mmCIF file of C-alpha atoms in Angstrom:
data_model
loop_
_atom_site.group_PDB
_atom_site.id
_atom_site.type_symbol
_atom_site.label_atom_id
_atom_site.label_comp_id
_atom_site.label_asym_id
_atom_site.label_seq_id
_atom_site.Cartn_x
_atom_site.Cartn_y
_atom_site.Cartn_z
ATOM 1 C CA UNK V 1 0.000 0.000 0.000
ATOM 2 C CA UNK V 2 3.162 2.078 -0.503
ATOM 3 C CA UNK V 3 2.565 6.055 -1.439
ATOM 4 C CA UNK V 4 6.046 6.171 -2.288
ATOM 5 C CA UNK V 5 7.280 6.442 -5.861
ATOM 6 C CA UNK V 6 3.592 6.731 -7.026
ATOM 7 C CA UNK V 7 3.770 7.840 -10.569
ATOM 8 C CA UNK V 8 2.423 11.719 -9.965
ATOM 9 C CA UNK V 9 2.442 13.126 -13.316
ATOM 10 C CA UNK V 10 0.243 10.267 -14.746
ATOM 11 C CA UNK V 11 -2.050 10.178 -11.495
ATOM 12 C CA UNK V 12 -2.861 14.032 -11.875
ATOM 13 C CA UNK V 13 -3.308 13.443 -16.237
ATOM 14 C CA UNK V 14 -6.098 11.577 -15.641
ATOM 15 C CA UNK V 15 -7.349 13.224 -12.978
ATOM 16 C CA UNK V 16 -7.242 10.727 -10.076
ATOM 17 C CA UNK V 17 -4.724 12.956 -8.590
ATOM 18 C CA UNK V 18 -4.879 16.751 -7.864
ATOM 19 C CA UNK V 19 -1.992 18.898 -8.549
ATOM 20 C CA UNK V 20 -1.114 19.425 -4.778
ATOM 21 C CA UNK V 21 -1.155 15.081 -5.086
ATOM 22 C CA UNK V 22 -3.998 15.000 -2.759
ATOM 23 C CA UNK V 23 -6.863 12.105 -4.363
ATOM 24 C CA UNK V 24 -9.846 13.185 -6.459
ATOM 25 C CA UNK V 25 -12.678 14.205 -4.559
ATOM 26 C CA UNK V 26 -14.361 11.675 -6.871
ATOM 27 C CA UNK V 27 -12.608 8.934 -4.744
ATOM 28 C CA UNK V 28 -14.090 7.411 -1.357
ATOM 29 C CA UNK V 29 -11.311 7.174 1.390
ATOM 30 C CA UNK V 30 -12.486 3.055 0.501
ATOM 31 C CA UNK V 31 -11.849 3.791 -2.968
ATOM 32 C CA UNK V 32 -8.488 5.338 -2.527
ATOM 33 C CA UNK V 33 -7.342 2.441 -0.325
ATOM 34 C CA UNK V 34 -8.347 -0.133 -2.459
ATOM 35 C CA UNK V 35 -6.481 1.297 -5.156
ATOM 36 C CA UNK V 36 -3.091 1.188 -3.496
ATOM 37 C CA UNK V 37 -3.884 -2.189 -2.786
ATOM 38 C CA UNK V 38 -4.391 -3.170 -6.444
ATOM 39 C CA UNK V 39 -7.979 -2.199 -7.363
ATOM 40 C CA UNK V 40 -8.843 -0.802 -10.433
ATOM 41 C CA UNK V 41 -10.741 2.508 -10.964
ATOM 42 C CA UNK V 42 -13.191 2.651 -13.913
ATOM 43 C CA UNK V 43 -14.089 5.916 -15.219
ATOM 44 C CA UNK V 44 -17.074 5.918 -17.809
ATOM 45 C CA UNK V 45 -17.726 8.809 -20.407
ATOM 46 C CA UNK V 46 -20.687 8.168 -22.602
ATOM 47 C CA UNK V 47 -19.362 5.253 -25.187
ATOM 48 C CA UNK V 48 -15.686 5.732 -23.889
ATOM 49 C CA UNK V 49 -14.225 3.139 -20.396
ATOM 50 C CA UNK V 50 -10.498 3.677 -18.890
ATOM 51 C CA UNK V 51 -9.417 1.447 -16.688
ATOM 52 C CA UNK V 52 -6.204 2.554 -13.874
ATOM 53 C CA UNK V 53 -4.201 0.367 -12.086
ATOM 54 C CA UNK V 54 -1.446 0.509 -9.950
ATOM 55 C CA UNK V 55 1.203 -2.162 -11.177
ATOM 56 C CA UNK V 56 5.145 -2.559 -10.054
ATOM 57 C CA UNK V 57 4.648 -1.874 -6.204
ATOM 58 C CA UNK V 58 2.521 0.965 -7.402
ATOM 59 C CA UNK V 59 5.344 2.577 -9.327
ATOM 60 C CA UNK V 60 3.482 2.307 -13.043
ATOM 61 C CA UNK V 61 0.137 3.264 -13.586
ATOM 62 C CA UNK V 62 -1.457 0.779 -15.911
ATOM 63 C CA UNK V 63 -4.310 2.590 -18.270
ATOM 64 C CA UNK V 64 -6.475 0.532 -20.777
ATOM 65 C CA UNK V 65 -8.785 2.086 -22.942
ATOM 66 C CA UNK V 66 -11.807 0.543 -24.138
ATOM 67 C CA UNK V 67 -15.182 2.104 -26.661
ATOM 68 C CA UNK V 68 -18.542 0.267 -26.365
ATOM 69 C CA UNK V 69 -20.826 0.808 -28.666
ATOM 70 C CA UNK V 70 -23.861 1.938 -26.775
ATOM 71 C CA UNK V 71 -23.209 5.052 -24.415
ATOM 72 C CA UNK V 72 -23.675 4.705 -20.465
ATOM 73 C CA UNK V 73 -27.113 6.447 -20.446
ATOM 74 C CA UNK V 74 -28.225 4.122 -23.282
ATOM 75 C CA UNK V 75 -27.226 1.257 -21.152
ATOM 76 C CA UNK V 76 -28.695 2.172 -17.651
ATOM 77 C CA UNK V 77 -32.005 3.603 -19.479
ATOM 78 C CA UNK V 78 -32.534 0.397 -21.318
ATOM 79 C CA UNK V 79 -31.815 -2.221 -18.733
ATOM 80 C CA UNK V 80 -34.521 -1.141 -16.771
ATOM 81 C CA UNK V 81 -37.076 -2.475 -19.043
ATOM 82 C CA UNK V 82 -34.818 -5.586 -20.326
ATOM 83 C CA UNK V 83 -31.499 -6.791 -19.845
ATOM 84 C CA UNK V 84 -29.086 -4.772 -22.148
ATOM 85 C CA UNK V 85 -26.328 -6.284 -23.992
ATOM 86 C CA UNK V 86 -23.160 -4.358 -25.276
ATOM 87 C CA UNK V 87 -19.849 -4.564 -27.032
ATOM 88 C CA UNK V 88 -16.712 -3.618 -25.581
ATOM 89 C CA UNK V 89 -13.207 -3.176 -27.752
ATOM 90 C CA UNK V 90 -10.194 -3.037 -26.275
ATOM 91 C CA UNK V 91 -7.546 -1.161 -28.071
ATOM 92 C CA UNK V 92 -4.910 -0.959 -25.483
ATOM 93 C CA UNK V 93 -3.301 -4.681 -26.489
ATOM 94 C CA UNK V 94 0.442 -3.965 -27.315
ATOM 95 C CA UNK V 95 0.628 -5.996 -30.131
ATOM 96 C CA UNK V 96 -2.732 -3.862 -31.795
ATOM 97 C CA UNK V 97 -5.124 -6.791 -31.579
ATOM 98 C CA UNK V 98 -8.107 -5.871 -30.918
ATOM 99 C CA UNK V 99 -9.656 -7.397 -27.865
ATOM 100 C CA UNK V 100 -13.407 -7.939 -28.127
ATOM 101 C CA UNK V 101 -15.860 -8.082 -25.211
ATOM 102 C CA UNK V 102 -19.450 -9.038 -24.823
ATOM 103 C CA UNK V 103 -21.643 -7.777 -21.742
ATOM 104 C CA UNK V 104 -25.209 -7.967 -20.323
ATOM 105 C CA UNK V 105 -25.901 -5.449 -17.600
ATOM 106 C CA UNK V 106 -29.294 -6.081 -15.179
ATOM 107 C CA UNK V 107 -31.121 -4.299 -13.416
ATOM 108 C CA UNK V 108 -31.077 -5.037 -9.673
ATOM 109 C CA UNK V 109 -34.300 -4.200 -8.685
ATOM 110 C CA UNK V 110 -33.692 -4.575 -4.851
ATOM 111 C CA UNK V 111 -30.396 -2.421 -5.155
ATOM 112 C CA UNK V 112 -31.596 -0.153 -7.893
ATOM 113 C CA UNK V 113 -27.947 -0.571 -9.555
ATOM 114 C CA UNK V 114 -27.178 -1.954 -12.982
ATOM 115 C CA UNK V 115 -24.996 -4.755 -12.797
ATOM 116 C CA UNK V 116 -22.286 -5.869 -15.396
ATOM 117 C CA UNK V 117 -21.916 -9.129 -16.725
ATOM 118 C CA UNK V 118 -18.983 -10.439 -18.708
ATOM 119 C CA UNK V 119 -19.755 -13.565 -21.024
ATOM 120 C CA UNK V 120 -16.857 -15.360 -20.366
ATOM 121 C CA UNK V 121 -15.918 -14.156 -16.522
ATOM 122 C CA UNK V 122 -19.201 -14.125 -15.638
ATOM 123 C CA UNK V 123 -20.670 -17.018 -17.249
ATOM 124 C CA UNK V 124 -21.764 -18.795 -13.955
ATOM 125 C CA UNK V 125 -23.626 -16.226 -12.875
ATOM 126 C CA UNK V 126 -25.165 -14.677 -15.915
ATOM 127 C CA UNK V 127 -26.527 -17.756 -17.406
ATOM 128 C CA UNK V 128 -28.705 -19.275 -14.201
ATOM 129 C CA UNK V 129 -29.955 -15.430 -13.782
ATOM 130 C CA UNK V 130 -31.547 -15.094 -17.379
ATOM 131 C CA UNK V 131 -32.743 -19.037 -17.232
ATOM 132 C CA UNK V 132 -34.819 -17.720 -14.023
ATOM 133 C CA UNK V 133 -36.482 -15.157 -15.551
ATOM 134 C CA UNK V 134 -38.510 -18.312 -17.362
ATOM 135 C CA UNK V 135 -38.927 -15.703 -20.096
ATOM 136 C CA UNK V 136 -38.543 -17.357 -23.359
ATOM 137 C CA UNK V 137 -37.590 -13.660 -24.949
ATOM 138 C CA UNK V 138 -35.279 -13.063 -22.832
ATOM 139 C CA UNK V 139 -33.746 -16.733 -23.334
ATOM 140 C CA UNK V 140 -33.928 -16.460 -26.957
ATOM 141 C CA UNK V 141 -32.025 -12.847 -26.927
ATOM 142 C CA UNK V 142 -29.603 -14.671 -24.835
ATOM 143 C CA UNK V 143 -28.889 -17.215 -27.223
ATOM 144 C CA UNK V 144 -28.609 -14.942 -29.957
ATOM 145 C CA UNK V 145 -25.986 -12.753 -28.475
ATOM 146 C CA UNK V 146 -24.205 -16.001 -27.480
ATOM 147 C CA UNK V 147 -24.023 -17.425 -31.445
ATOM 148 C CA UNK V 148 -22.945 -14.113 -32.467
ATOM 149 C CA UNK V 149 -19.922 -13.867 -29.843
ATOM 150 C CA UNK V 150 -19.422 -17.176 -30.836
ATOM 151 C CA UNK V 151 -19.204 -16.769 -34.684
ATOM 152 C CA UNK V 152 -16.677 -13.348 -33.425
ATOM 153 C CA UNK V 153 -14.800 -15.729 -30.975
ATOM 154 C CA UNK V 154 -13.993 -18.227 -34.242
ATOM 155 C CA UNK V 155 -12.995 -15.721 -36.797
ATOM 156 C CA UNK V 156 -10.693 -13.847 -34.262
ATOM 157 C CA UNK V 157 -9.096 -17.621 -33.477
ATOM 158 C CA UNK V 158 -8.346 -18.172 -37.206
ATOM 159 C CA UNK V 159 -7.118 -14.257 -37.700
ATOM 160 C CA UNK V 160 -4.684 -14.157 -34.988
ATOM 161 C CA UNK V 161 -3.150 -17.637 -34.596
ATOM 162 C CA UNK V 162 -0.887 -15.761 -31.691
ATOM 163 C CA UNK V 163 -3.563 -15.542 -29.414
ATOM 164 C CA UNK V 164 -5.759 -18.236 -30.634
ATOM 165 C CA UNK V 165 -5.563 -20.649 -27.439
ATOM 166 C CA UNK V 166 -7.075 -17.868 -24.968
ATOM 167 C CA UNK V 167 -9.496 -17.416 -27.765
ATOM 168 C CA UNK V 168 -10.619 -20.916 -27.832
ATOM 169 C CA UNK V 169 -10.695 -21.113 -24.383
ATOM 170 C CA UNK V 170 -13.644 -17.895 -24.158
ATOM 171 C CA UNK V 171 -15.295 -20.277 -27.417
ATOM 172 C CA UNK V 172 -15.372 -22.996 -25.391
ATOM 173 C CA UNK V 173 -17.396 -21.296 -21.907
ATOM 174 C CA UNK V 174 -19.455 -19.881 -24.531
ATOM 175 C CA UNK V 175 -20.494 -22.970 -26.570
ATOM 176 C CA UNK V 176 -21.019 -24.279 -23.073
ATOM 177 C CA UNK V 177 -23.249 -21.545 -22.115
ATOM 178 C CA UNK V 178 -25.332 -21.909 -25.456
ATOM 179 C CA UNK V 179 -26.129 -25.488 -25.440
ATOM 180 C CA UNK V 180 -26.942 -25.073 -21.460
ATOM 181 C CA UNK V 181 -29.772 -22.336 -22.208
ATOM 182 C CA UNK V 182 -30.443 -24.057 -25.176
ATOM 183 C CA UNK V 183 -31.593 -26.863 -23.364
ATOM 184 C CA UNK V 184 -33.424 -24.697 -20.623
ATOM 185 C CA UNK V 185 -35.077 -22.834 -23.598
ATOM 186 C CA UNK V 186 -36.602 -25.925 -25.329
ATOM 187 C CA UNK V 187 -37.720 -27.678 -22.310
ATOM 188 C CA UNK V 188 -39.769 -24.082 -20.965
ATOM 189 C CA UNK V 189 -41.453 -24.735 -24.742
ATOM 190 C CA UNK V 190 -42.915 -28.252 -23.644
ATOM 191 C CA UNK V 191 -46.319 -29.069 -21.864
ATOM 192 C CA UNK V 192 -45.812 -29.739 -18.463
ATOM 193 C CA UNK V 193 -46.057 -33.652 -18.821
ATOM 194 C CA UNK V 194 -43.335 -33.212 -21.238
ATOM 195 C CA UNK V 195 -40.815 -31.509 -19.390
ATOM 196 C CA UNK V 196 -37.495 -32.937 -17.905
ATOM 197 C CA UNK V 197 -37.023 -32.315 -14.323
ATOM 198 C CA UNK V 198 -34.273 -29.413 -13.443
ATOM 199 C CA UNK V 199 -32.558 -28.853 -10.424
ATOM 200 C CA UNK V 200 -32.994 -25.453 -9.013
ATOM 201 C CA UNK V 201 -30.643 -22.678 -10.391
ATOM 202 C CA UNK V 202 -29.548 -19.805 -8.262
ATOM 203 C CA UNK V 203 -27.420 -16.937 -8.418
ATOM 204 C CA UNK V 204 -23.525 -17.687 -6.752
ATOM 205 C CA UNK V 205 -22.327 -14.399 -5.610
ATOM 206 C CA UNK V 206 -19.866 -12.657 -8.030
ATOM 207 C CA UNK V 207 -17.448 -11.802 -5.504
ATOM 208 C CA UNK V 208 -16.508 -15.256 -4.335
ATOM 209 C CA UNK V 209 -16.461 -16.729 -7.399
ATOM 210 C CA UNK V 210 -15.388 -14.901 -11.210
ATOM 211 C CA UNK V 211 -14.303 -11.800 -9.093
ATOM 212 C CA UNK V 212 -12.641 -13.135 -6.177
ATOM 213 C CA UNK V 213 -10.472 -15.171 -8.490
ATOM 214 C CA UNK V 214 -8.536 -12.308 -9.637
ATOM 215 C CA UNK V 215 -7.560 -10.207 -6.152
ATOM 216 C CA UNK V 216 -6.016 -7.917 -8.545
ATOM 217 C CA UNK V 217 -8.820 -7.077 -11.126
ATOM 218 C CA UNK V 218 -11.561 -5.630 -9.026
ATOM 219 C CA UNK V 219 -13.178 -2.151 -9.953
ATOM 220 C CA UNK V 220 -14.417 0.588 -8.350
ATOM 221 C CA UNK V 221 -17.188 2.511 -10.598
ATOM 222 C CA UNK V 222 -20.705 4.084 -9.544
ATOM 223 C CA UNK V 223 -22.852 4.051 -12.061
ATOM 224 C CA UNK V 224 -22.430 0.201 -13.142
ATOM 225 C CA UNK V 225 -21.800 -2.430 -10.657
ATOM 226 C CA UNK V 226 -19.512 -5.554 -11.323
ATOM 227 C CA UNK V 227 -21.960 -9.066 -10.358
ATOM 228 C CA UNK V 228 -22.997 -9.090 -7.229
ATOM 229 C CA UNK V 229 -26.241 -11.778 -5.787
ATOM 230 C CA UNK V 230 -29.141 -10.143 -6.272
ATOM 231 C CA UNK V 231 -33.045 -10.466 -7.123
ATOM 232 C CA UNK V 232 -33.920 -9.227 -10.837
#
């Protein structure tokens, strides 16, 4: 949680840091902490994300810069009537490939936040949430954005051979994911004589499980909330 040999100049760019190197007023004394001990800080400006990290005993500041292609109000307007997907490119990858991610953000009623999903980090969690819902439009949307990402996932494998194992390895949660609401999708369309029995699915909490796994890769960010257990 070192202060020392913070980078300053980069801190105050991007306005985390003042010029007298006091923290943004933006930033909770929570927020701050967790960020000298490895949190991430998300800033969101309509289609535009940056993402800051402290890295090298908090000597480098690590920035990564990412466009979706709906803006934040879009997003936290819409998912209150359905659950909103998005695209997310990354185009801070040193070697210029462009990193592609696919999201679904809910609305926590109970909370009245938005949550973020990731398709591949998240896939535990999103998929059981949507197959509650029981809502064949909302399972068929699903499955939808999960053959596109799929059909994305498979060209990007065969374009860039250099990163085509990681690739393969996101095809694979998301094949998984498709032919597990695929499943849950049919059987909702049978009479109820018809229908194979199904255990129970229920939300795991974010934190302990996708999260948690990566101490280092946690966010701090108002507006839209990383997974978290909640009622839709």
């Amino acid at each position: 949680m070192s202060r020392e040999n913070l980078p300053a100049d980069e801190l105050i760019k991007f306005g985390i840091m003042n010029d007298d190197l006091s923290f943004s007023d933006k930033l909770s004394q929570e927020d701050i902490y967790k960020f000298l001990n490895g949190y991430t800080i998300v800033a969101d400006h309509d289609k535009n994300r940056a993402t800051f990290q402290l890295v090298d005993s908090n000597t480098t500041l690590k920035v990564i810069l990412l466009e979706r292609d709906k803006s934040i109000h879009e997003i936290l307007l819409n998912s209150r009537n359905h659950i909103e997907y998005s695209s997310v490119q990354d185009f801070s990858d040193a070697d210029g490939n462009m990193i592609f991610q696919k999201k679904a953000h809910i609305y926590d009623k109970e909370n009245r936040k938005v949550v973020e999903f990731d398709f591949v980090k998240n896939a535990r969690e999103l998929t059981p949430i949507i197959a509650d819902t029981k809502d064949t439009v909302e399972l068929n949307r699903y499955m939808d954005e999960l053959v596109k990402y799929r059909i994305f996932l498979q060209k990007k494998a065969d374009q860039f051979p250099n990163v085509a194992n990681e690739l393969i390895l996101d095809l694979q949660i998301v094949t998984k994911e498709l032919g597990v609401i695929s499943e849950i999708s049919k059987n909702l369309n049978l009479p109820d004589s018809q229908r194979q029995y199904r255990p129970h699915l229920t939300v795991t909490n974010g934190d302990s499980d996708a999260i948690g796994q990566q101490s280092e890769d946690h966010e701090i960010e108002e507006e839209i909330e990383k997974p978290r257990t909640f009622r839709r």
